[in-house]
Coordinates of C-alpha atoms in Angstrom, one line a residue:
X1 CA -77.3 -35.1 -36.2
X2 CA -75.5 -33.0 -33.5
X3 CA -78.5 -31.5 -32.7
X4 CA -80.4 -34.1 -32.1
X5 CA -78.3 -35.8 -30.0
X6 CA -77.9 -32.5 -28.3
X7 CA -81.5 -32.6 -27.8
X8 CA -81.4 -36.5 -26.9
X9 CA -78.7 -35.5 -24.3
X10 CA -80.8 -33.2 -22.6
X11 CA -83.8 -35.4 -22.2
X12 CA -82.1 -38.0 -20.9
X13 CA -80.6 -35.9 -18.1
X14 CA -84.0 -34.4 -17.1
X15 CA -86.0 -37.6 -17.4
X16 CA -83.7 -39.2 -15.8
X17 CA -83.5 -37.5 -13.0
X18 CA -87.0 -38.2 -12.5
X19 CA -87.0 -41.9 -13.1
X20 CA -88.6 -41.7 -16.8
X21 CA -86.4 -42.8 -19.7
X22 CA -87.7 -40.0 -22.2
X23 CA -89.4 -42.4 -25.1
X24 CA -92.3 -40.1 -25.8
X25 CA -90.0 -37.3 -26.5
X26 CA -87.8 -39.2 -28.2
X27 CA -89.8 -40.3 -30.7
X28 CA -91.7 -36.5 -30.6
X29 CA -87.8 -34.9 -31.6
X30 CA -87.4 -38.0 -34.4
X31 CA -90.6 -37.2 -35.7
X32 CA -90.0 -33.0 -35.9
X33 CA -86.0 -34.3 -37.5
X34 CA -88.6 -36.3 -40.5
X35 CA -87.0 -39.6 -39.3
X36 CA -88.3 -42.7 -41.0
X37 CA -91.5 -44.1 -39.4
X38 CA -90.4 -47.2 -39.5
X39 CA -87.4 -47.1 -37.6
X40 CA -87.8 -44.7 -34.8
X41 CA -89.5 -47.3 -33.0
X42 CA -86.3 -49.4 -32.3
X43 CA -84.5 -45.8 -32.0
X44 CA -86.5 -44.9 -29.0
X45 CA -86.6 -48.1 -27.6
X46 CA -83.0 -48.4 -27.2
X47 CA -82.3 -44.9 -25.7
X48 CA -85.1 -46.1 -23.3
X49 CA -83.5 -49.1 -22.6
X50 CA -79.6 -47.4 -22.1
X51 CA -81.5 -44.1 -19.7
X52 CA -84.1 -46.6 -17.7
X53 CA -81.1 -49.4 -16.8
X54 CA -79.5 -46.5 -14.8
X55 CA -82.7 -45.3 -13.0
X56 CA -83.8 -48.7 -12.4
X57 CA -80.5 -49.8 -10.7
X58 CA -80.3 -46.4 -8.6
X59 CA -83.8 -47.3 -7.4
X60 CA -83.0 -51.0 -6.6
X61 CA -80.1 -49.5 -4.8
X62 CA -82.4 -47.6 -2.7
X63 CA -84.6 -50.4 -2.0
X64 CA -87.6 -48.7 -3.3
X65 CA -88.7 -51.0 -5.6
X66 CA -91.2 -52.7 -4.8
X67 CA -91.0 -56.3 -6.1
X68 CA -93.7 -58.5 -5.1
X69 CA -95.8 -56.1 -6.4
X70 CA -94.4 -55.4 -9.3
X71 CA -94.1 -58.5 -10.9
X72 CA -97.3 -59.4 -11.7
X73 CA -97.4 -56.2 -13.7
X74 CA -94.1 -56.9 -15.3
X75 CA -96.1 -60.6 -16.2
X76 CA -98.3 -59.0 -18.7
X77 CA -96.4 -56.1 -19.7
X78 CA -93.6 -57.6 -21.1
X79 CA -95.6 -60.6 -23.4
X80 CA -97.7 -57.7 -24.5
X81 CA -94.6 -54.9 -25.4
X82 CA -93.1 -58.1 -27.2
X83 CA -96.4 -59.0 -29.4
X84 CA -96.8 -55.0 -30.1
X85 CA -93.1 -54.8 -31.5
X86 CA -93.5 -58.0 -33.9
X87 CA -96.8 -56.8 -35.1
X88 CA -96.9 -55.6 -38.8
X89 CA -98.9 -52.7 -38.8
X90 CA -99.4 -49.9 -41.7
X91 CA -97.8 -46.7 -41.9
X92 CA -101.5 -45.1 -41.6
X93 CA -102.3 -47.4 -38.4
X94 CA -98.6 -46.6 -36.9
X95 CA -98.9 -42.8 -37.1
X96 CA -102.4 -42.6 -36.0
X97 CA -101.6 -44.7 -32.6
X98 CA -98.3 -42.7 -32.1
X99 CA -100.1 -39.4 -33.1
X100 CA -103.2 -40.8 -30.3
X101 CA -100.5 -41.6 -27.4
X102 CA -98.6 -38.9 -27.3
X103 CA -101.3 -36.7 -27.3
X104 CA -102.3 -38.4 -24.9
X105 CA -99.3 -38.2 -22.9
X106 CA -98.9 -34.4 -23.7
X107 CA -102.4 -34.1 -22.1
X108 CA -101.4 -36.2 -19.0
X109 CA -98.0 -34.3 -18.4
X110 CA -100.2 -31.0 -18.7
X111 CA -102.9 -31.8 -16.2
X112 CA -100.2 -33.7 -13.8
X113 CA -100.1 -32.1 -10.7
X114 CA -97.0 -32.2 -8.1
X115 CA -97.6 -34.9 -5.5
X116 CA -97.2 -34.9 -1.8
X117 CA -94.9 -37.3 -0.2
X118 CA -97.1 -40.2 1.5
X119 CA -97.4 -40.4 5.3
X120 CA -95.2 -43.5 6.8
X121 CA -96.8 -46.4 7.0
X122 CA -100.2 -45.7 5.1
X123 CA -101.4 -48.9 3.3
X124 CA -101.3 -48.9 -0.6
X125 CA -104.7 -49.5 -2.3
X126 CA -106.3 -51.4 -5.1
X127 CA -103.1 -53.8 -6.2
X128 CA -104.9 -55.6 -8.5
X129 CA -105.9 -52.7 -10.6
X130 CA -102.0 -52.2 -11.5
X131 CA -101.8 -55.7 -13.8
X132 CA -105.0 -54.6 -15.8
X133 CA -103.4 -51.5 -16.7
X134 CA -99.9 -52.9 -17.1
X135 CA -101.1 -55.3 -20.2
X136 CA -102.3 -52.4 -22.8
X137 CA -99.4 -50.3 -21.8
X138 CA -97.1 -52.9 -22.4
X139 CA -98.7 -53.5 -25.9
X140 CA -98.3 -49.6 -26.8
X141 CA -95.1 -49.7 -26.0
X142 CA -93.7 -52.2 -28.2
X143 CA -95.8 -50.9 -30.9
X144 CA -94.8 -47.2 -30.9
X145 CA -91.2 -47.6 -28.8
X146 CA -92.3 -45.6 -25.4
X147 CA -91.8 -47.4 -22.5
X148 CA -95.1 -46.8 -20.7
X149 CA -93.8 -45.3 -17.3
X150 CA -95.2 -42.0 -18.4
X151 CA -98.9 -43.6 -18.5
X152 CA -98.4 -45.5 -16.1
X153 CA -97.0 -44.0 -13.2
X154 CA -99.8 -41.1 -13.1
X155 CA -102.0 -43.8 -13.3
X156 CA -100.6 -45.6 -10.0
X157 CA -100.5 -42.5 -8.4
X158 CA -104.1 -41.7 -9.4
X159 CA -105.6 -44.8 -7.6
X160 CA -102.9 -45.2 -4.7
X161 CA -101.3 -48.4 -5.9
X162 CA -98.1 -47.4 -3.4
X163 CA -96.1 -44.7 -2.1
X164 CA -94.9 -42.2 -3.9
X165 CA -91.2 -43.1 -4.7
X166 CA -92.1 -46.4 -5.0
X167 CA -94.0 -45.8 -7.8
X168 CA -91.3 -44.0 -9.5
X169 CA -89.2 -46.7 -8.9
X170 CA -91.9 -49.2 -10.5
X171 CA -92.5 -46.8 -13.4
X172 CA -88.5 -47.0 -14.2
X173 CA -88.1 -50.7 -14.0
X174 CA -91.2 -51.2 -15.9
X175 CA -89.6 -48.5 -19.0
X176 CA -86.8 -51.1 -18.8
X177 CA -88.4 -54.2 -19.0
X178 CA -90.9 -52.7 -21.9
X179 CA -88.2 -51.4 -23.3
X180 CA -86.3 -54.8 -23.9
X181 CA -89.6 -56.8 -25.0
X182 CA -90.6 -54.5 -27.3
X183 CA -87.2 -53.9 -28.9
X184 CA -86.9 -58.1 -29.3
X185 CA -90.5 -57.6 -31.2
X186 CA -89.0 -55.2 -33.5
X187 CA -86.1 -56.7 -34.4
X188 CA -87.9 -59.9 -35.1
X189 CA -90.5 -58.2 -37.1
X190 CA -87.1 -57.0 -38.9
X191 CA -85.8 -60.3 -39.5
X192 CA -88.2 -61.8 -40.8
X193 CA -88.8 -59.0 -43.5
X194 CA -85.0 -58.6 -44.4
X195 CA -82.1 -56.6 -43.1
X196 CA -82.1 -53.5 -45.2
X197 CA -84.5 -51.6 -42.5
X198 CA -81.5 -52.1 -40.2
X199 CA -78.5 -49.9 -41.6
X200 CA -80.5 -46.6 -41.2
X201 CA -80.8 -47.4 -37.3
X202 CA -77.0 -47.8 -37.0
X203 CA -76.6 -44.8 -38.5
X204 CA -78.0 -42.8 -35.3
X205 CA -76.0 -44.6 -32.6
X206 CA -74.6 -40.9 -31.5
X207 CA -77.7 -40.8 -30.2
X208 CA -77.6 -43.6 -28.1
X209 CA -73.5 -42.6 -26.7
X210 CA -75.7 -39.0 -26.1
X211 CA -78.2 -40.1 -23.9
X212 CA -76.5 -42.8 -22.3
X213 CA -74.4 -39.9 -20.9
X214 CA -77.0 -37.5 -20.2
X215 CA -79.1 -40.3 -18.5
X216 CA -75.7 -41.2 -16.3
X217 CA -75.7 -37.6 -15.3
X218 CA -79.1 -37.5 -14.5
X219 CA -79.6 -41.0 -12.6
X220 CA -76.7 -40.6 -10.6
X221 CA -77.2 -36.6 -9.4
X222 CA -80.7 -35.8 -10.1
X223 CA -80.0 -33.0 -11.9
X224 CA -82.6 -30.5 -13.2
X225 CA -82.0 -27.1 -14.7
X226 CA -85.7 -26.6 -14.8
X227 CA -88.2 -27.1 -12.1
X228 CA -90.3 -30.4 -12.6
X229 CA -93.5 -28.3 -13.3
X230 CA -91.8 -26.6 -16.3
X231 CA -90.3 -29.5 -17.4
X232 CA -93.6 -31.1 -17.6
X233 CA -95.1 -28.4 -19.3
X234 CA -92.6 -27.4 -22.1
X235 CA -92.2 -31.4 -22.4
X236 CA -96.1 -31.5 -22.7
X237 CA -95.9 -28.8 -25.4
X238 CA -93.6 -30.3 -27.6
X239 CA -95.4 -33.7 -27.5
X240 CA -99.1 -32.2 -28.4
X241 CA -97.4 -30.3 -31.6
X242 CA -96.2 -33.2 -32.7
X243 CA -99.1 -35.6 -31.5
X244 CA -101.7 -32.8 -34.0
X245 CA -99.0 -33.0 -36.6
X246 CA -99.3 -37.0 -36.6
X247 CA -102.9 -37.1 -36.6
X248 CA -103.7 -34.4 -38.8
X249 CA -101.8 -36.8 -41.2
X250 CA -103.2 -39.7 -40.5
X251 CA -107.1 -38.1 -40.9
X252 CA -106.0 -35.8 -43.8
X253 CA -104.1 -38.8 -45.8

């Protein structure tokens, strides 16, 4: 347990310090510690929720969150994360979608490449593109506890939805805001099957004390002991691994 909440620590402080909340390598580092399928979910969820609070309220701070625009993507994202966490889906069906994510997550934080800062005043483009991309995200997330932001803000950058921090700033709230949904969709899907799921879950709360720390550290000085290419690379690494592992289970079983 000290290790992983070692490693928790330190993804919390790198992600946060670059307005992601870490869920796709939380669950990667559950899934490489043999963690129970069926919990990790609500594990990630939560560390997203304690790292993605402190990003989002640095960035509303900093007035780069965009609002208006925002909230029509927050409309559909948050129903859909809520419906993915209540829905009672095999352990077959749950390890191939987590195995299919982060693989393709790995593949997105491999190919990412460094963005320019925007020139002042430059119009942002295609805003209705960003709630038809919000809705599936927002359904993945509550299904296999990642918060989106790492789909989605490549995605926003991709077709110019707004400027560069201000997506960042979007991508963190919108972490949050999955993050909660989908958690309330697990914990109903919990209840209504019985309590005994639940002990295991309390049993990992160093992990939640380890990355609410590392995420403090992280919001608050933007910390990175790696460069942001390396991070994304290593990161992208780990999460491929782990996404082959998954699905050479799910096709082999």
């Amino acid at each position: 347990m000290l290790a992983l909440a070692f490693a928790f620590f330190g993804t919390a402080l790198l992600y946060a310090s670059v307005g992601f909340a870490g869920g796709s390598t939380y669950n990667a580092l559950l899934v490489l510690a043999g963690v129970d399928h069926r919990i990790f979910p609500i594990i990630a969820l939560v560390c997203n929720l304690i790292v993605a609070t402190g990003g989002s309220i640095r960035f509303a701070k900093a007035g780069l969150v965009p609002w208006g625009r925002l909230w029509p993507l927050l409309a559909v994202s948050i129903p859909a994360a809520l419906i993915g966490g209540a829905l009672p889906i095999s352990k077959a069906l749950f390890i191939l979608l987590l195995g299919g994510s982060l693989f393709v997550a790995g593949i997105v934080l491999l190919i990412q490449r460094p963005t320019r800062e925007d020139v002042e005043g430059e119009p942002a483009r295609f805003p209705v593109l960003g709630p038809l991309i919000a809705a599936p995200l927002g359904l993945l997330s509550g299904i296999v506890g990642i918060g989106g932001g790492i789909f989605l803000a490549p995605v926003l950058h991709l077709i110019g939805w707004d400027k560069t921090k201000r997506v960042a700033a979007s991508a963190s709230v919108f972490i949050l805001a999955n993050s909660i949904a989908g958690l309330g969709g697990q914990l109903s899907k919990i209840m209504a099957g019985g309590m005994t799921v639940l002990q295991p879950v309390l049993a990992y709360w160093p992990l939640a004390v380890a990355v609410l720390i590392g995420g403090q550290i992280g919001s608050r000085t933007g910390v990175q002991i790696l460069p942001p290419i390396w991070l994304r690379r290593l990161t992208a690494a780990l999460i491929l691994y782990v996404s082959g592992r998954l699905l050479w289970q799910s096709f082999a079983g």
